[in-house]
Short mmCIF file of C-alpha atoms and ligand atoms in Angstrom, two decimals:
data_model
loop_
_atom_site.label_atom_id
_atom_site.label_comp_id
_atom_site.label_asym_id
_atom_site.label_seq_id
_atom_site.Cartn_x
_atom_site.Cartn_y
_atom_site.Cartn_z
CA MET A 1 15.25 43.72 -30.05
CA THR A 2 14.01 40.14 -30.11
CA LYS A 3 12.64 38.21 -33.06
CA THR A 4 9.14 38.17 -31.63
CA GLU A 5 8.91 41.93 -31.26
CA GLY A 6 6.10 43.21 -33.44
CA ALA A 7 4.44 39.79 -33.73
CA ALA A 8 0.66 39.97 -34.00
CA ARG A 9 0.22 37.78 -30.92
CA PRO A 10 2.35 36.32 -28.13
CA LEU A 11 4.63 33.57 -29.46
CA PRO A 12 5.85 30.62 -27.39
CA VAL A 13 9.54 29.81 -27.57
CA PRO A 14 10.32 27.76 -30.71
CA ALA A 15 11.00 24.55 -28.74
CA VAL A 16 7.30 24.39 -27.85
CA PHE A 17 6.42 23.53 -31.44
CA ARG A 18 9.02 20.80 -31.59
CA ILE A 19 7.03 18.91 -28.95
CA ASP A 20 4.50 16.37 -30.17
CA PRO A 21 1.74 16.45 -27.54
CA TYR A 22 1.62 13.27 -25.44
CA VAL A 23 -1.27 11.07 -26.61
CA PRO A 24 -2.66 9.00 -23.74
CA GLY A 25 -3.97 5.47 -24.25
CA LYS A 26 -7.48 5.22 -25.71
CA SER A 27 -10.25 4.76 -23.18
CA SER A 28 -13.33 4.23 -25.31
CA ALA A 29 -14.59 2.11 -28.19
CA PRO A 30 -17.62 3.75 -29.80
CA GLY A 31 -20.60 1.43 -30.11
CA VAL A 32 -19.09 -1.31 -27.96
CA GLY A 33 -20.91 -2.26 -24.76
CA ARG A 34 -18.46 -3.37 -22.12
CA ILE A 35 -15.00 -1.82 -22.20
CA TYR A 36 -11.80 -3.31 -20.77
CA LYS A 37 -9.18 -0.56 -20.68
CA LEU A 38 -5.82 -2.27 -21.01
CA SER A 39 -4.06 0.72 -22.53
CA SER A 40 -2.65 2.77 -19.66
CA ASN A 41 -0.99 0.30 -17.29
CA GLU A 42 -3.59 0.91 -14.61
CA THR A 43 -4.04 -1.78 -11.97
CA PRO A 44 -7.06 -4.08 -12.30
CA LEU A 45 -7.24 -4.29 -8.48
CA GLY A 46 -7.80 -0.57 -8.00
CA PRO A 47 -6.46 1.38 -5.03
CA SER A 48 -6.49 0.29 -1.42
CA PRO A 49 -9.95 0.84 0.16
CA ARG A 50 -8.06 2.79 2.81
CA ALA A 51 -6.82 5.25 0.18
CA LYS A 52 -10.38 5.82 -1.05
CA GLU A 53 -11.53 6.46 2.50
CA ALA A 54 -8.65 8.91 3.02
CA VAL A 55 -9.70 10.87 -0.07
CA ARG A 56 -13.30 11.04 1.19
CA ALA A 57 -12.06 12.29 4.53
CA ALA A 58 -9.93 14.92 2.80
CA ALA A 59 -13.13 16.50 1.48
CA GLU A 60 -13.37 18.13 4.92
CA GLY A 61 -10.89 20.96 4.75
CA LEU A 62 -10.66 21.65 1.02
CA GLU A 63 -10.44 25.40 1.70
CA ALA A 64 -6.99 25.06 3.31
CA TYR A 65 -3.73 25.00 1.37
CA PRO A 66 -1.82 21.72 1.59
CA GLU A 67 1.27 21.39 3.78
CA GLY A 68 3.71 22.47 1.09
CA THR A 69 6.69 20.22 1.83
CA ALA A 70 4.73 16.94 2.02
CA ARG A 71 6.53 16.37 5.32
CA VAL A 72 4.32 13.62 6.73
CA LEU A 73 4.21 11.69 3.47
CA ARG A 74 8.00 11.99 3.03
CA MET A 75 8.49 10.62 6.55
CA SER A 76 6.20 7.71 5.75
CA ILE A 77 7.96 6.96 2.45
CA GLY A 78 11.27 7.22 4.27
CA ALA A 79 10.17 4.75 6.95
CA LYS A 80 8.75 2.33 4.38
CA PHE A 81 11.80 2.25 2.09
CA GLY A 82 14.55 3.09 4.59
CA LEU A 83 15.29 6.48 3.02
CA GLU A 84 16.12 9.90 4.49
CA PRO A 85 12.97 12.10 4.26
CA GLU A 86 15.10 15.19 3.59
CA ARG A 87 16.25 13.54 0.36
CA ILE A 88 12.71 13.01 -0.94
CA VAL A 89 10.63 15.44 -3.01
CA CYS A 90 6.96 14.79 -3.80
CA GLY A 91 5.11 15.96 -6.87
CA ALA A 92 1.94 15.79 -8.92
CA GLY A 93 2.82 12.43 -10.40
CA SER A 94 6.38 11.43 -11.20
CA ASP A 95 5.85 13.20 -14.55
CA GLU A 96 6.10 16.49 -12.67
CA ILE A 97 9.33 15.37 -11.02
CA LEU A 98 10.79 14.43 -14.43
CA HIS A 99 9.89 17.89 -15.75
CA LEU A 100 11.36 19.59 -12.67
CA LEU A 101 14.62 17.71 -13.10
CA ALA A 102 14.87 18.61 -16.78
CA SER A 103 14.06 22.27 -16.05
CA ALA A 104 16.62 22.51 -13.28
CA TYR A 105 19.51 20.88 -15.15
CA LEU A 106 19.06 21.69 -18.83
CA GLY A 107 19.68 25.05 -20.45
CA PRO A 108 19.66 26.05 -24.12
CA GLY A 109 22.04 23.83 -26.07
CA ASP A 110 22.35 21.24 -23.31
CA GLU A 111 21.59 17.64 -24.15
CA GLY A 112 19.38 15.08 -22.47
CA VAL A 113 19.84 11.42 -23.39
CA PHE A 114 17.22 8.65 -23.35
CA THR A 115 16.83 5.36 -25.20
CA GLU A 116 15.22 4.47 -28.52
CA HIS A 117 11.97 3.07 -27.16
CA GLY A 118 12.12 4.98 -23.88
CA PHE A 119 9.18 6.66 -22.17
CA LEU A 120 8.05 9.64 -24.28
CA VAL A 121 7.75 12.07 -21.39
CA TYR A 122 11.58 12.39 -21.34
CA LYS A 123 11.67 13.92 -24.80
CA ILE A 124 8.87 16.32 -23.91
CA ALA A 125 10.56 17.35 -20.65
CA ILE A 126 13.93 17.88 -22.35
CA LEU A 127 12.44 20.01 -25.15
CA ALA A 128 10.25 21.97 -22.74
CA ALA A 129 13.37 22.83 -20.75
CA GLY A 130 15.07 24.16 -23.88
CA GLY A 131 17.42 21.20 -24.19
CA ALA A 132 18.19 18.91 -27.12
CA PRO A 133 16.85 15.33 -27.01
CA ILE A 134 19.47 12.70 -27.88
CA VAL A 135 18.39 9.12 -28.54
CA ALA A 136 20.58 6.11 -27.72
CA LYS A 137 20.04 2.85 -29.63
CA GLU A 138 18.68 -0.16 -27.78
CA THR A 139 19.62 -3.81 -28.13
CA LYS A 140 16.71 -6.27 -28.31
CA VAL A 141 14.29 -3.51 -27.25
CA THR A 142 16.35 -3.10 -24.08
CA ALA A 143 18.40 -0.13 -22.92
CA ASP A 144 22.10 -0.64 -23.67
CA VAL A 145 24.60 0.96 -21.31
CA ASP A 146 27.37 1.22 -23.93
CA GLN A 147 25.02 2.84 -26.45
CA ILE A 148 23.91 5.36 -23.81
CA LEU A 149 27.52 6.15 -22.91
CA ALA A 150 28.36 6.59 -26.60
CA LYS A 151 25.80 9.43 -26.71
CA VAL A 152 27.14 11.23 -23.65
CA GLY A 153 29.26 14.23 -24.59
CA PRO A 154 30.39 17.58 -23.20
CA ARG A 155 26.90 19.06 -23.55
CA THR A 156 25.09 16.18 -21.83
CA LYS A 157 23.51 17.23 -18.54
CA ILE A 158 20.95 14.52 -17.89
CA VAL A 159 20.28 10.87 -18.77
CA PHE A 160 16.79 9.40 -18.32
CA LEU A 161 16.49 5.64 -17.91
CA ALA A 162 13.14 3.95 -17.34
CA ASN A 163 13.79 0.73 -15.45
CA PRO A 164 11.70 -1.27 -16.20
CA ASN A 165 10.92 0.61 -19.39
CA ASN A 166 7.49 1.50 -20.70
CA PRO A 167 6.33 0.42 -23.32
CA THR A 168 8.81 -2.45 -23.81
CA GLY A 169 8.69 -3.95 -20.31
CA THR A 170 12.40 -4.71 -20.50
CA TYR A 171 14.80 -3.84 -17.68
CA LEU A 172 18.47 -3.58 -16.85
CA PRO A 173 19.84 -5.62 -13.95
CA ILE A 174 21.01 -3.32 -11.15
CA ALA A 175 24.63 -4.25 -11.91
CA GLU A 176 24.24 -2.73 -15.37
CA VAL A 177 22.65 0.43 -13.98
CA GLU A 178 25.56 0.66 -11.58
CA ARG A 179 28.01 0.30 -14.47
CA LEU A 180 26.23 3.20 -16.17
CA ALA A 181 26.33 5.34 -13.03
CA ASP A 182 30.03 4.61 -12.56
CA ALA A 183 30.91 5.49 -16.15
CA LEU A 184 28.95 8.76 -16.40
CA PRO A 185 30.82 12.02 -15.84
CA GLN A 186 30.10 13.31 -12.33
CA ASN A 187 28.36 16.41 -13.69
CA VAL A 188 25.74 14.36 -15.58
CA LEU A 189 22.54 13.60 -13.67
CA LEU A 190 21.27 10.02 -14.06
CA VAL A 191 17.51 9.76 -13.53
CA ILE A 192 16.31 6.22 -12.89
CA ASP A 193 12.55 6.17 -13.46
CA ALA A 194 11.34 3.19 -11.44
CA ALA A 195 7.60 3.64 -11.97
CA TYR A 196 7.12 -0.14 -12.21
CA ALA A 197 9.64 -1.17 -9.53
CA GLU A 198 7.14 -3.14 -7.44
CA TYR A 199 6.21 -5.30 -10.42
CA ALA A 200 9.83 -6.15 -11.24
CA THR A 201 10.17 -9.30 -9.20
CA GLN A 202 13.28 -10.51 -11.06
CA ALA A 203 16.14 -11.39 -8.70
CA ASP A 204 18.73 -9.16 -10.38
CA TYR A 205 16.46 -6.10 -10.39
CA ALA A 206 16.64 -3.26 -7.86
CA ALA A 207 15.04 0.16 -8.09
CA GLY A 208 18.29 1.97 -7.35
CA GLU A 209 18.06 3.49 -3.85
CA SER A 210 21.58 2.30 -3.05
CA LEU A 211 22.99 3.99 -6.17
CA VAL A 212 21.34 7.26 -5.15
CA ARG A 213 22.65 7.07 -1.62
CA ALA A 214 26.25 6.51 -2.69
CA ARG A 215 26.46 9.20 -5.38
CA GLU A 216 25.93 12.91 -5.96
CA ASN A 217 24.49 12.50 -9.48
CA VAL A 218 21.82 9.80 -9.35
CA VAL A 219 18.06 10.26 -8.76
CA MET A 220 15.33 7.62 -8.52
CA THR A 221 11.71 8.54 -9.30
CA ARG A 222 8.67 6.58 -8.14
CA THR A 223 4.93 6.88 -8.54
CA PHE A 224 1.64 6.13 -6.81
CA SER A 225 -0.04 5.80 -10.22
CA LYS A 226 0.83 2.21 -10.98
CA ILE A 227 0.81 -0.47 -8.29
CA HIS A 228 -0.89 1.85 -5.78
CA GLY A 229 -3.73 2.40 -8.25
CA LEU A 230 -3.84 6.15 -7.63
CA ALA A 231 -3.21 7.50 -11.14
CA ALA A 232 -6.17 9.87 -10.89
CA ILE A 233 -4.85 11.63 -7.82
CA ARG A 234 -1.43 12.58 -9.31
CA LEU A 235 1.25 11.64 -6.82
CA GLY A 236 4.90 10.74 -7.30
CA TRP A 237 8.22 11.29 -5.60
CA CYS A 238 11.95 11.12 -6.02
CA TYR A 239 14.87 10.08 -3.85
CA ALA A 240 17.86 12.27 -4.68
CA PRO A 241 21.01 13.85 -3.31
CA GLU A 242 20.16 16.81 -1.06
CA HIS A 243 21.59 19.33 -3.51
CA VAL A 244 19.23 18.01 -6.20
CA CYS A 245 16.25 18.21 -3.82
CA ASP A 246 17.27 21.78 -3.05
CA ALA A 247 17.36 22.67 -6.75
CA ILE A 248 13.96 21.25 -7.64
CA ASN A 249 12.36 22.56 -4.43
CA ARG A 250 13.32 26.05 -5.61
CA ILE A 251 11.48 25.75 -8.91
CA ARG A 252 8.47 23.61 -8.04
CA ALA A 253 5.10 25.19 -7.34
CA PRO A 254 4.84 25.61 -3.56
CA PHE A 255 1.67 23.49 -3.27
CA ASN A 256 2.30 20.94 -6.03
CA THR A 257 1.01 17.99 -3.99
CA SER A 258 -2.63 18.17 -2.90
CA THR A 259 -3.90 17.32 0.56
CA ALA A 260 -6.11 14.56 -0.86
CA ALA A 261 -3.18 13.08 -2.78
CA MET A 262 -0.93 13.03 0.27
CA ALA A 263 -3.67 11.46 2.39
CA ALA A 264 -4.28 8.77 -0.25
CA GLY A 265 -0.56 8.07 -0.54
CA LEU A 266 -0.15 7.74 3.22
CA ALA A 267 -3.10 5.36 3.49
CA SER A 268 -1.87 3.27 0.59
CA LEU A 269 1.63 2.92 2.03
CA ALA A 270 0.04 1.54 5.18
CA ASP A 271 -1.79 -1.20 3.27
CA ALA A 272 1.03 -3.62 2.49
CA ALA A 273 -1.40 -6.50 1.99
CA HIS A 274 -3.05 -4.71 -0.91
CA ILE A 275 0.31 -4.15 -2.63
CA GLU A 276 1.28 -7.78 -2.09
CA ALA A 277 -2.00 -8.94 -3.60
CA SER A 278 -1.36 -6.69 -6.61
CA ILE A 279 2.13 -8.10 -7.11
CA ALA A 280 0.83 -11.67 -6.84
CA HIS A 281 -1.97 -11.00 -9.32
CA ASN A 282 0.48 -9.45 -11.76
CA ASP A 283 3.05 -12.25 -11.44
CA GLN A 284 0.42 -14.89 -12.06
CA TRP A 285 -1.30 -13.24 -15.01
CA ARG A 286 1.80 -11.75 -16.64
CA ASP A 287 3.17 -15.31 -16.86
CA TRP A 288 -0.12 -16.76 -18.04
CA LEU A 289 -0.66 -14.09 -20.71
CA SER A 290 2.94 -14.40 -21.91
CA ARG A 291 2.61 -18.16 -22.33
CA GLU A 292 -0.84 -18.17 -23.91
CA ILE A 293 -0.11 -15.34 -26.33
CA ALA A 294 3.27 -16.73 -27.35
CA ALA A 295 1.55 -20.07 -28.01
CA LEU A 296 -0.59 -18.28 -30.60
CA GLY A 297 2.55 -17.37 -32.50
CA ILE A 298 2.66 -13.72 -31.40
CA GLU A 299 6.05 -12.56 -30.17
CA VAL A 300 5.89 -11.47 -26.53
CA THR A 301 8.78 -9.51 -25.01
CA PRO A 302 9.60 -10.77 -21.49
CA SER A 303 8.30 -8.09 -19.13
CA ALA A 304 9.25 -6.77 -15.72
CA GLY A 305 6.21 -4.49 -15.63
CA ASN A 306 2.43 -4.90 -15.49
CA PHE A 307 2.16 -4.96 -19.25
CA LEU A 308 3.37 -6.91 -22.27
CA LEU A 309 4.71 -5.78 -25.62
CA LEU A 310 3.16 -7.91 -28.39
CA ARG A 311 4.81 -7.93 -31.79
CA PHE A 312 2.80 -8.69 -34.92
CA ARG A 313 4.03 -9.48 -38.43
CA GLY A 314 3.98 -5.83 -39.43
CA ALA A 315 2.43 -2.45 -38.77
CA GLU A 316 -0.65 -3.26 -40.78
CA GLU A 317 -1.32 -6.45 -38.86
CA ALA A 318 -0.83 -4.60 -35.57
CA ARG A 319 -3.45 -2.05 -36.66
CA GLU A 320 -5.81 -4.85 -37.69
CA ALA A 321 -5.36 -6.60 -34.36
CA ASP A 322 -5.97 -3.32 -32.56
CA ALA A 323 -9.23 -2.80 -34.45
CA PHE A 324 -10.28 -6.44 -33.94
CA LEU A 325 -9.74 -6.23 -30.17
CA THR A 326 -11.31 -2.79 -29.87
CA ALA A 327 -14.48 -4.08 -31.53
CA ARG A 328 -14.70 -6.54 -28.60
CA GLY A 329 -14.18 -3.78 -26.06
CA LEU A 330 -10.55 -4.75 -25.43
CA ILE A 331 -8.51 -1.58 -25.62
CA LEU A 332 -4.76 -1.95 -26.01
CA ARG A 333 -2.12 0.71 -26.58
CA ALA A 334 -0.74 1.42 -30.03
CA VAL A 335 2.95 2.25 -29.66
CA ALA A 336 3.95 3.53 -33.11
CA ALA A 337 4.94 6.83 -31.44
CA TYR A 338 7.58 4.80 -29.58
CA GLY A 339 9.09 3.52 -32.80
CA LEU A 340 7.20 0.23 -32.49
CA PRO A 341 4.56 0.37 -35.26
CA ASP A 342 4.28 -3.43 -35.46
CA CYS A 343 3.53 -3.77 -31.74
CA LEU A 344 0.71 -3.28 -29.27
CA ARG A 345 1.08 -2.93 -25.53
CA LEU A 346 -1.26 -4.93 -23.33
CA THR A 347 -1.75 -4.09 -19.65
CA VAL A 348 -2.25 -7.09 -17.37
CA GLY A 349 -5.93 -6.87 -16.45
CA SER A 350 -8.50 -8.73 -14.38
CA GLU A 351 -8.78 -12.48 -14.89
CA GLU A 352 -11.89 -11.86 -16.99
CA ALA A 353 -10.16 -9.31 -19.22
CA ASN A 354 -7.04 -11.46 -19.61
CA ARG A 355 -9.06 -14.49 -20.71
CA LEU A 356 -11.04 -12.37 -23.14
CA VAL A 357 -7.83 -10.96 -24.67
CA VAL A 358 -6.36 -14.40 -25.25
CA ALA A 359 -9.61 -15.67 -26.77
CA ALA A 360 -9.85 -12.62 -29.01
CA LEU A 361 -6.23 -12.92 -30.15
CA ALA A 362 -6.81 -16.61 -30.94
CA ASP A 363 -9.81 -15.63 -33.07
CA PHE A 364 -7.79 -12.89 -34.72
CA ILE A 365 -5.01 -15.31 -35.62
CA ALA A 366 -7.60 -17.80 -36.94
CA THR A 367 -9.10 -15.19 -39.30
CA ARG A 368 -5.59 -14.24 -40.33
CA THR A 369 -4.56 -17.78 -41.23
CA LYS A 370 -7.77 -18.34 -43.18
CA GLY A 371 -7.46 -15.08 -45.05
C1 LIG B 401 3.30 5.62 -15.78
C2 LIG B 401 4.72 6.04 -15.80
C3 LIG B 401 5.19 7.05 -14.97
C4 LIG B 401 4.31 7.63 -13.92
O1 LIG B 401 3.68 8.77 -14.26
P1 LIG B 401 2.87 9.57 -13.16
O2 LIG B 401 3.07 10.98 -13.57
O3 LIG B 401 3.51 9.30 -11.83
O4 LIG B 401 1.48 9.09 -13.24
C5 LIG B 401 6.52 7.39 -15.02
N1 LIG B 401 7.37 6.76 -15.85
C6 LIG B 401 6.98 5.77 -16.65
C7 LIG B 401 7.97 5.06 -17.48
C8 LIG B 401 5.63 5.39 -16.67
O5 LIG B 401 5.22 4.44 -17.50
#
């Protein structure tokens, strides 16, 4: 006899109600004419024209199920990054891969570790899998290997590390990630979420392929949502030991990656010039925004992503700045849910949007100093 027997309606497992639903970045500002959405880390350059064409072409044949193992796309990813296709699994965004990993490796009472200001999907995935979320402190809004290790115990089954992290933009040099991988017990899975890898042009950064290849307990996840500009199509992948691929292939839906998504991904991988242009745009404007905004007296956290964390003098001022910018159609991301109530996250946008943001912040600071 279970607790729910005799209930008046079906009841989800209790963990479901411990999950705060993920709240995406705002995308509208009522009453404002032109909107600049700088709240979801989408690329201002959009996807490769070739990817759009591939999606149009995929409209012929919508009645047929996709090829369920994403074989062609895995071969293309493998060729591009020098990885073994049999160690790649594709999914409906890397979010799906994160959920699959949590479901495969966490049971009731098991613990999943992530960092203080880490990506919120980890907590959701851990709870949804029946596990217990464990938070490791950060140092200077940056993941701290020793703090993570201090939270790893006999019940730990998985550690999620976003590198670079969203929403802070901070990253760990690959040597630090390697130190973490070396110090973790061999039965603990380390998931390196490298959603922003292409934007991390810092010399001591690497996404982590080499750590995956050399170990049985490290996975790297990647996405087509960010630099590839294909967030709408839902496509991500992981590079993992074969035994991990085997585990998540058993539990994933057999047709989790659509034909249109795979076609778009393939076409985008073939357009290296588009990716290079996106990296160059981001490098240039991330630097410019950082300088200009810091010059206004707003603290800017150095970023390895396509976004900046701006810190105001308190939560109230952050809310005021958010409202001020929104009234001008500039939509940033409030990050109080990440434990950063005094901050806003700004996605690097088009030149026009970036200049408007700096002008608006200057006006905001001017009103603030007067008042
Ligand atoms: C955007 C993002 C992802 C990617 O999510 P998709 O499901 O692939 O769109 C993964 N991790 C982090 C940290 C992100 O910010």
